[in-house]
Amino acid sequence: MDFAAAEADGRALSPLDAVDEALAVAGTARVDEPALTPGSVFTPREREVLRLVAQGHSDREIGDSLSINPRTAMRHVANIYLKLDLSSRAAAAEFAFRHDLV
């Protein structure tokens, strides 16, 4: 399959299917559902950061979008990982899509 065909196939995926594909490529399984709801776990800022992570933004882009330092954005991402017991942006994105945070 050439690049254009692969790109077209990727664009046709739903957000959750795209996350599953990313997890498979990374060799990571989908995580079990945390026993917490997004509203009870995250600060409003962390919800904003998680939404941007799920949209594929880097820490620098998140910082620019929210007018915060990229290192502050990185700390928010790390806090999200800790709260959800996750270790990847793809897993965090999956959580965001599953909970309609995007």
Short mmCIF file of C-alpha atoms in Angstrom, two decimals:
data_model
loop_
_atom_site.label_atom_id
_atom_site.label_comp_id
_atom_site.label_asym_id
_atom_site.label_seq_id
_atom_site.Cartn_x
_atom_site.Cartn_y
_atom_site.Cartn_z
CA MET A 1 0.00 0.00 0.00
CA ASP A 2 1.39 3.41 -0.91
CA PHE A 3 1.41 6.42 1.41
CA ALA A 4 -1.62 8.13 -0.15
CA ALA A 5 -3.75 4.99 0.23
CA ALA A 6 -2.60 4.47 3.82
CA GLU A 7 -3.34 8.11 4.64
CA ALA A 8 -6.83 7.83 3.12
CA ASP A 9 -7.48 4.67 5.17
CA GLY A 10 -6.33 6.46 8.32
CA ARG A 11 -8.55 9.47 7.69
CA ALA A 12 -11.54 7.15 7.30
CA LEU A 13 -11.10 5.77 10.84
CA SER A 14 -13.28 6.97 13.68
CA PRO A 15 -11.37 8.70 16.50
CA LEU A 16 -11.58 5.61 18.75
CA ASP A 17 -10.48 3.31 15.91
CA ALA A 18 -7.56 5.64 15.23
CA VAL A 19 -6.57 5.48 18.90
CA ASP A 20 -6.81 1.67 18.83
CA GLU A 21 -4.57 1.64 15.76
CA ALA A 22 -2.06 3.95 17.45
CA LEU A 23 -2.05 1.75 20.56
CA ALA A 24 -1.47 -1.34 18.41
CA VAL A 25 1.46 0.29 16.61
CA ALA A 26 2.91 1.34 19.98
CA GLY A 27 2.48 -2.20 21.28
CA THR A 28 0.16 -1.03 24.05
CA ALA A 29 -3.20 -2.52 24.92
CA ARG A 30 -6.29 -0.49 25.65
CA VAL A 31 -6.43 0.23 29.35
CA ASP A 32 -9.19 -0.79 31.70
CA GLU A 33 -11.68 1.90 32.52
CA PRO A 34 -10.71 3.90 35.59
CA ALA A 35 -13.39 3.90 38.30
CA LEU A 36 -13.50 7.69 38.14
CA THR A 37 -15.49 10.15 36.08
CA PRO A 38 -13.75 12.92 34.15
CA GLY A 39 -15.56 15.64 36.10
CA SER A 40 -14.45 14.25 39.46
CA VAL A 41 -10.85 13.63 38.44
CA PHE A 42 -9.61 16.65 36.52
CA THR A 43 -9.31 20.34 37.16
CA PRO A 44 -10.90 22.53 34.47
CA ARG A 45 -7.40 23.23 33.08
CA GLU A 46 -6.58 19.51 32.93
CA ARG A 47 -9.80 18.91 30.98
CA GLU A 48 -8.70 21.58 28.49
CA VAL A 49 -5.25 20.01 28.23
CA LEU A 50 -6.68 16.51 27.80
CA ARG A 51 -8.95 17.73 25.01
CA LEU A 52 -5.94 19.22 23.20
CA VAL A 53 -3.86 16.07 23.77
CA ALA A 54 -6.67 14.03 22.22
CA GLN A 55 -6.65 16.37 19.22
CA GLY A 56 -2.97 15.55 18.70
CA HIS A 57 -1.36 18.75 19.99
CA SER A 58 2.18 18.81 21.34
CA ASP A 59 3.02 20.36 24.72
CA ARG A 60 4.27 23.46 22.91
CA GLU A 61 1.04 23.75 20.91
CA ILE A 62 -1.01 23.24 24.09
CA GLY A 63 1.00 25.97 25.78
CA ASP A 64 0.46 28.35 22.88
CA SER A 65 -3.26 27.56 22.71
CA LEU A 66 -3.81 28.08 26.45
CA SER A 67 -1.25 30.89 26.88
CA ILE A 68 0.83 28.84 29.30
CA ASN A 69 4.45 27.74 29.29
CA PRO A 70 5.07 24.45 27.42
CA ARG A 71 6.64 23.04 30.62
CA THR A 72 3.41 23.85 32.47
CA ALA A 73 1.49 22.04 29.73
CA MET A 74 3.86 19.09 30.12
CA ARG A 75 3.18 19.05 33.89
CA HIS A 76 -0.59 19.03 33.25
CA VAL A 77 -0.15 16.08 30.87
CA ALA A 78 1.93 14.25 33.49
CA ASN A 79 -0.78 14.89 36.10
CA ILE A 80 -3.40 13.47 33.74
CA TYR A 81 -1.27 10.34 33.24
CA LEU A 82 -0.90 9.94 37.02
CA LYS A 83 -4.60 10.41 37.72
CA LEU A 84 -5.58 7.83 35.10
CA ASP A 85 -2.61 5.51 35.62
CA LEU A 86 -1.66 5.87 31.94
CA SER A 87 1.66 6.23 30.20
CA SER A 88 0.90 7.44 26.68
CA ARG A 89 -0.83 10.22 24.81
CA ALA A 90 -2.72 7.61 22.78
CA ALA A 91 -4.21 6.07 25.94
CA ALA A 92 -5.13 9.53 27.25
CA ALA A 93 -6.75 10.33 23.90
CA GLU A 94 -8.73 7.11 24.07
CA PHE A 95 -10.03 8.09 27.51
CA ALA A 96 -10.97 11.56 26.22
CA PHE A 97 -12.85 10.18 23.21
CA ARG A 98 -14.61 7.53 25.29
CA HIS A 99 -15.83 10.19 27.71
CA ASP A 100 -16.81 12.75 25.04
CA LEU A 101 -14.22 15.25 26.22
CA VAL A 102 -13.16 16.13 22.69
#
